[in-house]
Amino acid sequence: MIYKRMLHLATIALIGLSSVSLQADQTRPNILFVMSDDHTSQAIGAYGGRLQSLNPTPTIDQLAKEGMLMENAFCNNSICTPSRASIMTGQYSAVNGVITLREPLQPKNHYLAIEMKKAGYTTAVVGKWHLKVRPSTFDYYKVVPEQGKYINPEFFEGTYGDTKGTLVKMEGHSSDCITDSALAWLKGRDQTKPFFLKYHFKAPHDRFVYAPRYESYLADVHIPEPASLYERGNHGSIATRGHNDELIHKIGTSIGRRHERRNYIRAWANDPNLSDDEAKSMAYQEYLKRYLRCVKGVDDNLKRVIDYLKKEGLYDNTVIIYTGDQGFYLGEHDYMDKRWCYEEGMRMPLIICYPKAIEKGSRADAIVENVDYAPTMLDFAGVKTLEYMQGRSFKSILETGVEPKGWKQSAYYHYWMHMSSHANPAHIAIRTKRYKLIMFYGTLWFRGADTPSTPPGWELYDLKTDPKEMNNLYDNPEYASVVAELKIELKELRAKYKEDDPQILINKVINDYWDYDEEDRANAIAISNAMKKEVYTKKKKSKKKGK
C-alpha cells in the first residue's frame, strides 16, 4: 500500500541525517482533528446527562479532564456533507456552496488542507471524507467512498495531487481499519515537520453496525429513556406537527410508530401485540445499545492513537480536537437522526486538549460554530485567519477561558434539505446563550421554491427555563419583545452570511411569512390541511445502473 512505500522511502531518506535534523519542528504543535459521524454530546460522559452513568466514553472523558470542554459549540447545517464543508472552508453553506448532500467541495476550496501545507505541516486525512471529490490537497489520504462500509471497508488511497486514488480493501470493522491506517501514517510520516491529521470515523452513523466483540456490551442494561420520548408537551409548532397535530405521522421520522414511513419499530419491535409505548421502549433500547456499541468502538480506538502519541513523546505538543460532524437524536422528542436545529442536533461535542496551553478540566460557554474550527486550527499553526473565511479563531478562549471583546453572541442555522430522507421541513434559526428562534419556511431550495409545501411556522424557546425545549413561546405575549429583537438579529446574520439574496427563491417564502400575521397563519393551516390528505406511496427502486 501507499503508506508502506512512504514508510520505506522515509526510512531511506533519514539514513545519515544528524539527530538534530530528525527532530520535528517543536515551535508549533502537531494538530490531530478527530471527528466521529453523528456522535452527539449527550452520548459523551463528560457532557453529563442521562447516559453518563453508563460510562460510554472514558477516553474522550479523559481528554476533557486534560483539556477544555466547549459547552456551546454548534453546527450551522446539521447534515454530514455541509458540516464537513464548513469545517474545511471556514464558511457557511451559502458561501461555500455545499448546502446539501449533493454538492462537491472542489479541491481549490479545501482551504484548511491548503493553508496547513503552505504553513509547513505534513498533512493527511484518513476515514470518512464525504465531500464527493478526492482530498488531493493533502499529502496523503485514505478515505472511504461516500458513507463507506462498516465491515471490510474499501478506501481510496492517494497522495498530493492524485485526484483519483487507488481503491484498496481492508478486513475488519471500519473503526479498527481507520485507526490502523491513521497509526500507519503517523509512524511513516515526515518527522521533520509538524503533522496535521484529520482522523475521521464512520461510526456511529445510522445502521449502527458494531464490531462483534461489543455484542455483550450493555446487553443486560436498561438504557435511561428521555421523558420527551413519550411526552411532547408544547414542543414544536404547526410547522412540525400540523394544525391540531394532523401531521405528526408525516413530519419527523420516529423511534415509535408515530411516523408512517420511517421508524425503528419495523426493524426491532414489530409485534402487533405490543402497545405503542411498549414497542417504542423496545425499539429505543435496541437503537441505543447498537449506537453506544459503535461509540465504544470509537472510544477504544481513539485510546490506541493517544497511547501512541504518549509513547512517542508527542502528546504534550499535540493539539487534540474531538468532535462529531453534528449532533444526533437519541429518542428526544421521539426523533431519530439529526437535521433539526433543536439542541440535540445543532449542538456539536467539542473537546480540545493541548497540555502546553489549555488548562486541565476547564470549560467554556462561549458560542462557537463549525466555521470557527478552521481559523482556530490555523491559528495554532501560526496562520492568521484568511479574509475569505467567515469563521473566527477561538484559540484565545481555549488558552484563557475568556471571550475576547466583540465575540459572537449568537449562532446561525440553516437546514436546506426540505423533507428529504427523514421528513424534516427546511428551516433557519438563531441561537443565543438564552434563546432560540426558529422559522420553518417549508419549501425546497431548487424546485417550487417560492411556494411552501409544508406549513410555515415559528418557534421560540427560553433555554434558561426550558433547556429541553418543551414549550414553544412564540405566541406568548410576554416574549413579544424577545421575538422582535431576535428577528432583527436573525435578519442581520442572514445578510452578513450572504443568505438574503432575492435570487435565492426560498427568500420569497421567508419574507412572505416573516411577520406571521393572521393571513399567514390561515395560509399555514390550509397547507397543513392539504398535506394531511396526501397519501404516502413507496417509490420503487430502479434496477437500471446508476439510478
Coordinates of C-alpha atoms in Angstrom, one line a residue:
M1 CA 0.0 0.0 0.0
I2 CA 1.0 3.6 -0.4
Y3 CA 1.7 4.2 3.3
K4 CA 4.1 1.3 3.3
R5 CA 6.0 2.7 0.4
M6 CA 6.1 6.1 2.2
L7 CA 7.5 4.4 5.3
H8 CA 10.2 2.7 3.2
L9 CA 11.2 5.9 1.5
A10 CA 11.1 7.9 4.7
T11 CA 13.5 5.4 6.3
I12 CA 16.0 5.7 3.4
A13 CA 15.8 9.4 3.4
L14 CA 16.6 9.6 7.2
I15 CA 19.8 7.5 6.9
G16 CA 22.8 9.7 7.5
L17 CA 20.9 12.7 8.8
S18 CA 22.0 14.1 12.2
S19 CA 20.0 13.6 15.3
V20 CA 19.2 17.3 15.3
S21 CA 17.7 17.2 11.8
L22 CA 15.4 14.2 12.8
Q23 CA 13.6 16.4 15.3
A24 CA 10.3 17.8 14.2
D25 CA 9.6 21.5 14.3
Q26 CA 8.8 21.9 18.0
T27 CA 7.9 25.6 17.8
R28 CA 4.4 24.8 16.6
P29 CA 2.1 22.0 17.8
N30 CA 1.0 18.9 15.9
I31 CA -2.7 19.0 15.2
L32 CA -4.9 15.9 15.5
F33 CA -8.5 16.6 14.4
V34 CA -10.7 13.6 15.4
M35 CA -14.3 13.6 14.1
S36 CA -16.9 10.9 14.5
D37 CA -20.0 10.7 12.4
D38 CA -23.2 11.6 14.4
H39 CA -21.5 11.3 17.8
T40 CA -23.7 13.5 19.9
S41 CA -22.8 15.4 23.1
Q42 CA -25.5 13.5 25.2
A43 CA -23.6 10.3 24.4
I44 CA -20.3 11.6 25.9
G45 CA -19.9 11.2 29.7
A46 CA -18.1 14.5 30.1
Y47 CA -21.2 16.3 29.0
G48 CA -23.4 14.7 31.7
G49 CA -27.0 13.7 31.1
R50 CA -28.9 10.5 31.4
L51 CA -26.2 8.3 29.8
Q52 CA -23.3 9.5 31.9
S53 CA -23.7 6.6 34.4
L54 CA -23.1 4.1 31.6
N55 CA -19.5 5.4 31.2
P56 CA -19.7 5.2 27.3
T57 CA -16.6 7.3 26.6
P58 CA -13.8 7.0 29.2
T59 CA -11.1 8.0 26.7
I60 CA -12.9 11.1 25.4
D61 CA -13.8 12.0 29.0
Q62 CA -10.1 11.8 29.9
L63 CA -9.4 14.3 27.1
A64 CA -11.9 16.7 28.7
K65 CA -10.2 16.2 32.1
E66 CA -6.9 17.1 30.5
G67 CA -8.2 20.0 28.3
M68 CA -11.3 22.1 27.7
L69 CA -14.9 21.2 27.0
M70 CA -16.8 23.7 24.9
E71 CA -20.4 23.8 26.1
N72 CA -21.8 25.9 23.3
A73 CA -20.4 24.5 20.0
F74 CA -22.9 24.5 17.2
C75 CA -23.3 23.2 13.7
N76 CA -24.8 25.7 11.1
N77 CA -26.3 22.9 8.9
S78 CA -26.8 19.6 10.7
I79 CA -26.0 17.1 7.9
C80 CA -22.8 15.4 7.1
T81 CA -21.5 17.0 3.9
P82 CA -22.4 20.6 4.6
S83 CA -20.9 20.4 8.1
R84 CA -17.7 18.9 6.8
A85 CA -17.5 21.6 4.1
S86 CA -17.9 24.4 6.7
I87 CA -15.1 22.8 8.8
M88 CA -12.8 22.7 5.7
T89 CA -13.6 26.2 4.4
G90 CA -14.4 28.3 7.5
Q91 CA -17.5 29.4 5.6
Y92 CA -21.3 29.0 5.9
S93 CA -23.1 26.8 3.5
A94 CA -24.5 29.5 1.2
V95 CA -20.9 30.8 0.6
N96 CA -19.0 27.6 0.2
G97 CA -21.8 26.2 -2.0
V98 CA -22.3 22.9 -0.1
I99 CA -25.8 23.2 1.2
T100 CA -27.0 19.6 0.9
L101 CA -25.5 16.1 0.4
R102 CA -25.3 16.7 -3.3
E103 CA -22.7 19.3 -3.9
P104 CA -18.9 18.6 -4.1
L105 CA -16.3 20.6 -2.3
Q106 CA -13.7 21.2 -5.1
P107 CA -10.0 20.9 -4.3
K108 CA -9.4 24.6 -4.8
N109 CA -11.7 25.1 -1.8
H110 CA -10.0 22.7 0.5
Y111 CA -8.7 25.7 2.3
L112 CA -7.8 24.1 5.6
A113 CA -5.6 21.5 3.9
I114 CA -4.1 24.0 1.5
E115 CA -3.1 26.5 4.2
M116 CA -1.7 23.8 6.6
K117 CA 0.5 22.5 3.8
K118 CA 1.7 26.1 3.0
A119 CA 2.5 26.6 6.7
G120 CA 4.9 23.7 6.5
Y121 CA 2.8 20.9 8.0
T122 CA 2.7 17.4 6.7
T123 CA -0.9 16.7 6.1
A124 CA -3.2 13.6 5.9
V125 CA -6.9 12.7 6.1
V126 CA -8.0 9.1 7.0
G127 CA -11.5 7.7 7.2
K128 CA -14.9 9.2 6.2
W129 CA -14.5 12.3 3.9
H130 CA -17.9 12.6 2.2
L131 CA -17.2 15.7 0.2
K132 CA -17.6 14.0 -3.2
V133 CA -14.1 14.6 -4.7
R134 CA -10.8 13.1 -3.5
P135 CA -8.9 15.1 -0.9
S136 CA -5.9 15.5 -3.2
T137 CA -4.8 18.7 -1.4
F138 CA -3.5 16.5 1.5
D139 CA 0.0 15.0 1.3
Y140 CA -1.7 11.6 2.0
Y141 CA -5.3 10.5 2.0
K142 CA -7.1 7.2 2.7
V143 CA -10.8 7.8 2.6
V144 CA -13.9 5.7 2.3
P145 CA -16.2 6.2 -0.8
E146 CA -19.2 8.3 0.3
Q147 CA -20.6 6.7 3.6
G148 CA -18.3 3.7 3.4
K149 CA -18.9 0.3 4.8
Y150 CA -18.9 -0.7 8.4
I151 CA -17.4 -4.2 7.7
N152 CA -14.5 -4.8 5.4
P153 CA -14.3 -1.2 4.2
E154 CA -12.9 0.0 1.0
F155 CA -10.8 3.1 0.7
F156 CA -9.5 5.5 -1.9
E157 CA -5.8 5.9 -1.1
G158 CA -3.6 8.6 -2.7
T159 CA -1.0 11.3 -2.3
Y160 CA -0.9 15.0 -3.0
G161 CA -2.2 15.9 -6.5
D162 CA -3.8 12.4 -7.1
T163 CA -7.4 13.2 -8.0
K164 CA -8.4 9.5 -8.4
G165 CA -6.6 7.4 -5.8
T166 CA -6.2 3.6 -5.7
L167 CA -9.1 1.5 -4.4
V168 CA -7.9 -0.7 -1.5
K169 CA -9.8 -3.0 0.8
M170 CA -9.3 -3.9 4.4
E171 CA -10.6 -6.7 6.6
G172 CA -12.4 -5.9 9.8
H173 CA -14.6 -3.2 11.3
S174 CA -14.2 0.3 9.9
S175 CA -13.3 1.9 13.3
D176 CA -10.4 -0.6 13.6
C177 CA -9.3 -0.2 10.0
I178 CA -9.4 3.6 10.1
T179 CA -7.3 3.6 13.2
D180 CA -4.9 1.1 11.8
S181 CA -4.5 3.4 8.8
A182 CA -4.1 6.5 10.9
L183 CA -1.4 4.9 13.0
A184 CA 0.4 3.6 9.9
W185 CA 0.6 7.1 8.5
L186 CA 1.7 8.6 11.8
K187 CA 4.6 6.0 12.0
G188 CA 5.6 6.6 8.4
R189 CA 5.1 10.4 8.2
D190 CA 7.8 13.0 7.5
Q191 CA 9.1 13.5 11.1
T192 CA 11.0 16.7 10.3
K193 CA 7.6 18.6 10.1
P194 CA 4.7 19.0 12.5
F195 CA 1.7 17.0 11.4
F196 CA -1.9 17.8 10.7
L197 CA -4.0 14.7 10.7
K198 CA -7.8 14.6 10.1
Y199 CA -8.8 11.2 11.7
H200 CA -12.5 10.6 10.8
F201 CA -14.6 7.7 12.0
K202 CA -17.6 6.4 10.1
A203 CA -19.2 5.3 13.4
P204 CA -21.6 5.8 14.9
H205 CA -23.6 6.6 11.8
D206 CA -27.1 5.1 11.4
R207 CA -27.4 1.3 10.8
F208 CA -25.1 1.1 13.8
V209 CA -23.1 -2.0 12.8
Y210 CA -20.6 -2.6 15.7
A211 CA -17.6 -4.9 15.9
P212 CA -18.7 -8.4 17.2
R213 CA -16.6 -8.0 20.3
Y214 CA -19.1 -5.5 21.6
E215 CA -22.1 -7.8 21.4
S216 CA -22.3 -8.2 25.2
Y217 CA -21.7 -4.6 26.0
L218 CA -24.8 -3.2 27.7
A219 CA -26.7 -6.4 26.9
D220 CA -28.3 -6.6 30.3
V221 CA -28.5 -2.9 31.0
H222 CA -31.7 -0.8 30.7
I223 CA -30.8 2.4 28.9
P224 CA -32.4 5.5 30.5
E225 CA -35.1 6.9 28.3
P226 CA -35.8 10.6 27.8
A227 CA -39.1 11.8 29.1
S228 CA -39.8 13.6 25.7
L229 CA -39.7 10.2 24.0
Y230 CA -43.3 9.8 25.4
E231 CA -44.5 13.3 26.2
R232 CA -44.2 16.1 23.6
G233 CA -45.6 18.9 25.7
N234 CA -45.8 22.2 23.8
H235 CA -42.7 21.3 21.8
G236 CA -42.9 22.2 18.1
S237 CA -45.5 24.1 16.1
I238 CA -47.9 23.9 13.1
A239 CA -44.7 23.5 11.0
T240 CA -43.6 20.3 12.8
R241 CA -46.9 18.9 14.0
G242 CA -49.6 20.3 11.7
H243 CA -52.8 22.0 12.6
N244 CA -54.2 20.3 15.7
D245 CA -51.4 17.6 15.3
E246 CA -52.7 16.4 12.0
L247 CA -49.2 16.0 10.5
I248 CA -47.4 14.2 13.3
H249 CA -47.4 11.0 11.3
K250 CA -45.8 12.7 8.3
I251 CA -43.2 15.0 9.7
G252 CA -40.0 13.9 11.5
T253 CA -39.1 10.2 11.4
S254 CA -39.6 8.5 14.8
I255 CA -38.4 5.8 17.2
G256 CA -42.0 4.7 17.8
R257 CA -44.9 4.1 15.5
R258 CA -45.7 7.7 15.0
H259 CA -44.1 8.3 11.6
E260 CA -45.9 6.4 8.8
R261 CA -42.9 5.9 6.6
R262 CA -39.8 5.5 8.7
N263 CA -39.4 4.4 12.3
Y264 CA -37.5 1.8 14.3
I265 CA -40.5 -0.3 15.2
R266 CA -40.4 -2.2 12.0
A267 CA -36.9 -3.4 12.4
W268 CA -36.7 -4.0 16.2
A269 CA -40.1 -4.2 17.8
N270 CA -42.6 -5.2 15.1
D271 CA -45.0 -7.1 17.3
P272 CA -48.7 -6.0 16.9
N273 CA -49.4 -7.3 20.4
L274 CA -47.3 -4.6 21.9
S275 CA -48.8 -1.3 22.9
D276 CA -47.3 1.8 21.3
D277 CA -45.3 2.7 24.4
E278 CA -44.1 -0.9 24.8
A279 CA -43.0 -1.1 21.2
K280 CA -41.3 2.3 21.4
S281 CA -39.4 1.3 24.5
M282 CA -38.2 -1.9 22.9
A283 CA -37.1 -0.1 19.7
Y284 CA -35.3 2.6 21.8
Q285 CA -33.4 0.1 23.8
E286 CA -32.1 -1.7 20.7
Y287 CA -31.4 1.7 19.0
L288 CA -29.3 2.9 21.9
K289 CA -27.4 -0.3 22.5
R290 CA -26.4 -0.5 18.9
Y291 CA -25.4 3.2 18.8
L292 CA -23.4 3.0 22.1
R293 CA -21.6 -0.1 21.0
C294 CA -20.4 1.8 17.9
V295 CA -19.4 4.7 20.2
K296 CA -17.5 2.3 22.4
G297 CA -15.5 1.2 19.3
V298 CA -14.7 4.8 18.6
D299 CA -13.5 5.5 22.1
D300 CA -11.4 2.4 22.4
N301 CA -9.7 3.1 19.0
L302 CA -9.0 6.7 20.0
K303 CA -7.2 5.4 23.0
R304 CA -4.9 3.5 20.7
V305 CA -3.9 6.7 18.9
I306 CA -3.5 8.6 22.2
D307 CA -1.3 5.8 23.6
Y308 CA 0.9 6.0 20.6
L309 CA 1.3 9.8 21.0
K310 CA 2.3 9.4 24.6
K311 CA 4.7 6.6 23.9
E312 CA 6.4 8.6 21.2
G313 CA 6.6 11.7 23.3
L314 CA 4.2 13.6 21.0
Y315 CA 1.2 14.1 23.3
D316 CA 2.3 17.3 25.1
N317 CA 3.0 19.0 21.8
T318 CA -0.2 17.9 20.0
V319 CA -3.5 19.8 19.9
I320 CA -6.1 17.1 20.0
I321 CA -9.6 18.1 18.9
Y322 CA -12.5 15.7 19.4
T323 CA -15.9 16.4 17.8
G324 CA -18.8 15.0 15.9
D325 CA -19.9 16.4 12.5
Q326 CA -23.1 17.4 14.2
G327 CA -25.4 16.3 17.0
F328 CA -27.8 13.4 16.9
Y329 CA -31.2 12.4 18.4
L330 CA -31.2 9.6 20.9
G331 CA -35.0 9.4 21.2
E332 CA -35.6 13.0 22.3
H333 CA -39.0 14.3 21.1
D334 CA -39.4 10.8 19.5
Y335 CA -37.0 11.8 16.8
M336 CA -34.1 9.9 15.1
D337 CA -31.2 11.2 13.0
K338 CA -30.1 14.9 13.1
R339 CA -31.2 17.8 10.8
W340 CA -33.5 19.6 13.3
C341 CA -31.9 22.6 14.9
Y342 CA -33.2 21.6 18.3
E343 CA -30.3 21.3 20.8
E344 CA -29.6 17.6 20.3
G345 CA -29.0 18.1 16.5
M346 CA -27.5 21.6 16.4
R347 CA -25.0 21.1 19.3
M348 CA -21.7 19.6 18.4
P349 CA -19.5 17.9 21.0
L350 CA -16.1 19.8 21.1
I351 CA -13.3 18.8 23.5
I352 CA -9.8 20.2 22.9
C353 CA -6.6 19.1 24.7
Y354 CA -3.2 20.8 24.5
P355 CA -1.2 20.4 27.7
K356 CA 1.1 23.3 26.9
A357 CA -1.6 26.0 26.6
I358 CA -5.0 24.7 27.8
E359 CA -5.9 24.4 31.4
K360 CA -6.9 20.9 32.6
G361 CA -10.5 20.3 33.3
S362 CA -11.6 23.7 32.0
R363 CA -14.9 24.5 30.4
A364 CA -16.2 27.5 28.3
D365 CA -19.7 28.6 27.4
A366 CA -18.6 30.9 24.6
I367 CA -20.6 30.3 21.4
V368 CA -18.5 28.8 18.7
E369 CA -19.6 27.3 15.3
N370 CA -18.1 24.8 13.0
V371 CA -17.0 27.7 10.7
D372 CA -14.6 28.7 13.5
Y373 CA -12.8 25.4 13.6
A374 CA -10.5 26.0 10.6
P375 CA -9.4 29.5 11.7
T376 CA -8.6 28.1 15.2
M377 CA -6.5 25.2 13.9
L378 CA -4.7 27.6 11.6
D379 CA -4.1 29.9 14.5
F380 CA -2.4 27.1 16.4
A381 CA -0.3 26.6 13.3
G382 CA 0.7 30.2 13.2
V383 CA -1.5 31.2 10.3
K384 CA -3.8 34.3 10.6
T385 CA -7.4 33.8 9.6
L386 CA -7.8 34.2 5.9
E387 CA -10.0 37.0 4.6
Y388 CA -12.3 34.6 2.7
M389 CA -13.2 32.7 5.9
Q390 CA -16.3 33.8 7.8
G391 CA -15.3 32.0 11.0
R392 CA -13.0 33.3 13.7
S393 CA -10.3 31.7 15.8
F394 CA -11.2 30.9 19.4
K395 CA -7.7 30.0 20.3
S396 CA -7.5 32.7 22.9
I397 CA -10.7 31.3 24.6
L398 CA -9.1 27.9 24.8
E399 CA -6.0 29.5 26.4
T400 CA -7.7 31.9 28.8
G401 CA -11.3 30.8 29.1
V402 CA -12.3 34.4 28.4
E403 CA -14.3 35.6 25.4
P404 CA -12.4 38.4 23.6
K405 CA -14.1 41.7 23.1
G406 CA -16.7 41.6 20.3
W407 CA -17.0 37.8 20.3
K408 CA -20.2 36.5 18.7
Q409 CA -23.2 36.2 21.0
S410 CA -25.3 34.0 18.6
A411 CA -25.1 31.0 16.3
Y412 CA -26.8 30.8 12.9
Y413 CA -28.5 27.7 11.5
H414 CA -30.0 26.8 8.1
Y415 CA -31.2 23.3 7.1
W416 CA -31.9 23.3 3.4
M417 CA -32.9 19.7 2.6
H418 CA -36.7 20.1 2.8
M419 CA -38.5 16.9 3.7
S420 CA -35.6 14.7 2.5
S421 CA -34.9 11.3 3.9
H422 CA -36.1 12.0 7.5
A423 CA -39.1 14.3 6.6
N424 CA -37.6 17.4 8.2
P425 CA -39.0 20.7 6.9
A426 CA -36.4 23.3 5.9
H427 CA -35.7 26.0 8.5
I428 CA -33.5 28.8 9.7
A429 CA -32.7 29.7 13.3
I430 CA -30.7 31.9 15.6
R431 CA -29.4 30.6 19.0
T432 CA -28.1 32.8 21.7
K433 CA -27.0 31.7 25.1
R434 CA -30.5 32.0 26.4
Y435 CA -32.9 31.9 23.4
K436 CA -33.5 30.0 20.2
L437 CA -35.8 31.4 17.5
I438 CA -36.7 29.1 14.6
M439 CA -38.5 29.8 11.3
F440 CA -39.7 26.8 9.3
Y441 CA -40.3 28.1 5.8
G442 CA -41.3 24.8 4.4
T443 CA -40.1 24.6 0.8
L444 CA -37.4 23.2 -1.4
W445 CA -34.4 25.4 -2.5
F446 CA -34.4 24.3 -6.1
R447 CA -37.9 23.3 -7.2
G448 CA -41.2 25.2 -6.4
A449 CA -39.1 27.2 -4.0
D450 CA -41.5 30.1 -3.9
T451 CA -44.4 28.1 -2.6
P452 CA -44.4 26.2 0.7
S453 CA -45.3 22.5 0.7
T454 CA -45.4 22.2 4.5
P455 CA -46.9 24.8 6.8
P456 CA -44.6 27.6 7.7
G457 CA -44.3 28.4 11.4
W458 CA -42.2 30.0 14.1
E459 CA -40.9 28.7 17.4
L460 CA -39.2 30.3 20.4
Y461 CA -37.5 28.6 23.3
D462 CA -36.2 30.0 26.5
L463 CA -33.3 27.7 27.2
K464 CA -32.7 29.1 30.7
T465 CA -36.1 27.9 31.9
D466 CA -36.7 25.2 29.3
P467 CA -33.4 23.6 28.3
K468 CA -35.2 20.5 26.9
E469 CA -37.2 22.8 24.5
M470 CA -40.6 21.5 25.6
N471 CA -42.5 24.8 25.5
N472 CA -42.8 26.9 22.3
L473 CA -43.2 30.5 23.5
Y474 CA -43.6 32.2 20.1
D475 CA -47.2 33.2 20.7
N476 CA -46.7 34.1 24.4
P477 CA -47.2 37.9 24.6
E478 CA -44.7 38.1 27.4
Y479 CA -41.9 37.2 24.9
A480 CA -43.1 39.5 22.1
S481 CA -40.2 41.9 22.6
V482 CA -37.7 38.9 22.6
V483 CA -39.1 37.7 19.3
A484 CA -38.9 41.1 17.8
E485 CA -35.2 41.6 18.9
L486 CA -34.2 38.1 17.7
K487 CA -35.9 38.6 14.3
I488 CA -33.8 41.8 13.8
E489 CA -30.6 39.9 14.7
L490 CA -31.6 36.9 12.6
K491 CA -32.1 39.2 9.6
E492 CA -28.7 40.8 10.2
L493 CA -27.0 37.4 10.3
R494 CA -28.6 36.3 7.1
A495 CA -27.3 39.5 5.4
K496 CA -23.9 39.0 6.9
Y497 CA -23.7 35.4 5.8
K498 CA -25.0 36.3 2.3
E499 CA -28.2 34.3 2.5
D500 CA -30.7 37.1 1.8
D501 CA -30.1 37.4 -1.9
P502 CA -33.5 37.7 -3.6
Q503 CA -32.3 35.3 -6.4
I504 CA -32.4 32.5 -3.8
L505 CA -36.0 31.7 -4.3
I506 CA -36.7 30.4 -0.8
N507 CA -36.3 34.0 0.4
K508 CA -39.6 34.9 -1.1
V509 CA -41.3 32.5 1.3
I510 CA -39.2 33.6 4.2
N511 CA -40.1 37.2 3.5
D512 CA -43.8 36.4 3.0
Y513 CA -44.1 34.7 6.4
W514 CA -41.7 36.8 8.3
D515 CA -44.3 38.8 10.2
Y516 CA -46.6 35.8 10.6
D517 CA -49.9 37.7 10.7
E518 CA -53.4 36.2 10.7
E519 CA -53.3 35.8 7.0
D520 CA -50.0 33.9 7.2
R521 CA -51.4 31.7 9.9
A522 CA -54.6 30.9 7.8
N523 CA -52.4 30.0 4.8
A524 CA -50.3 27.7 7.0
I525 CA -53.5 25.9 8.2
A526 CA -54.6 25.5 4.6
I527 CA -51.3 24.0 3.7
S528 CA -51.5 21.7 6.7
N529 CA -55.0 20.5 5.8
A530 CA -53.9 19.8 2.2
M531 CA -50.8 17.9 3.3
K532 CA -52.9 15.7 5.6
K533 CA -54.8 14.4 2.6
E534 CA -51.6 13.3 0.8
V535 CA -51.1 9.6 0.7
Y536 CA -47.6 8.2 1.0
T537 CA -46.6 5.7 -1.7
K538 CA -43.3 3.9 -1.5
K539 CA -41.2 4.6 -4.6
K540 CA -39.9 1.5 -6.4
K541 CA -36.1 1.3 -6.8
S542 CA -34.9 1.3 -10.4
K543 CA -32.8 -1.6 -11.4
K544 CA -31.0 0.4 -14.1
K545 CA -27.4 1.0 -13.4
G546 CA -26.7 4.4 -11.8
K547 CA -30.2 5.1 -10.8

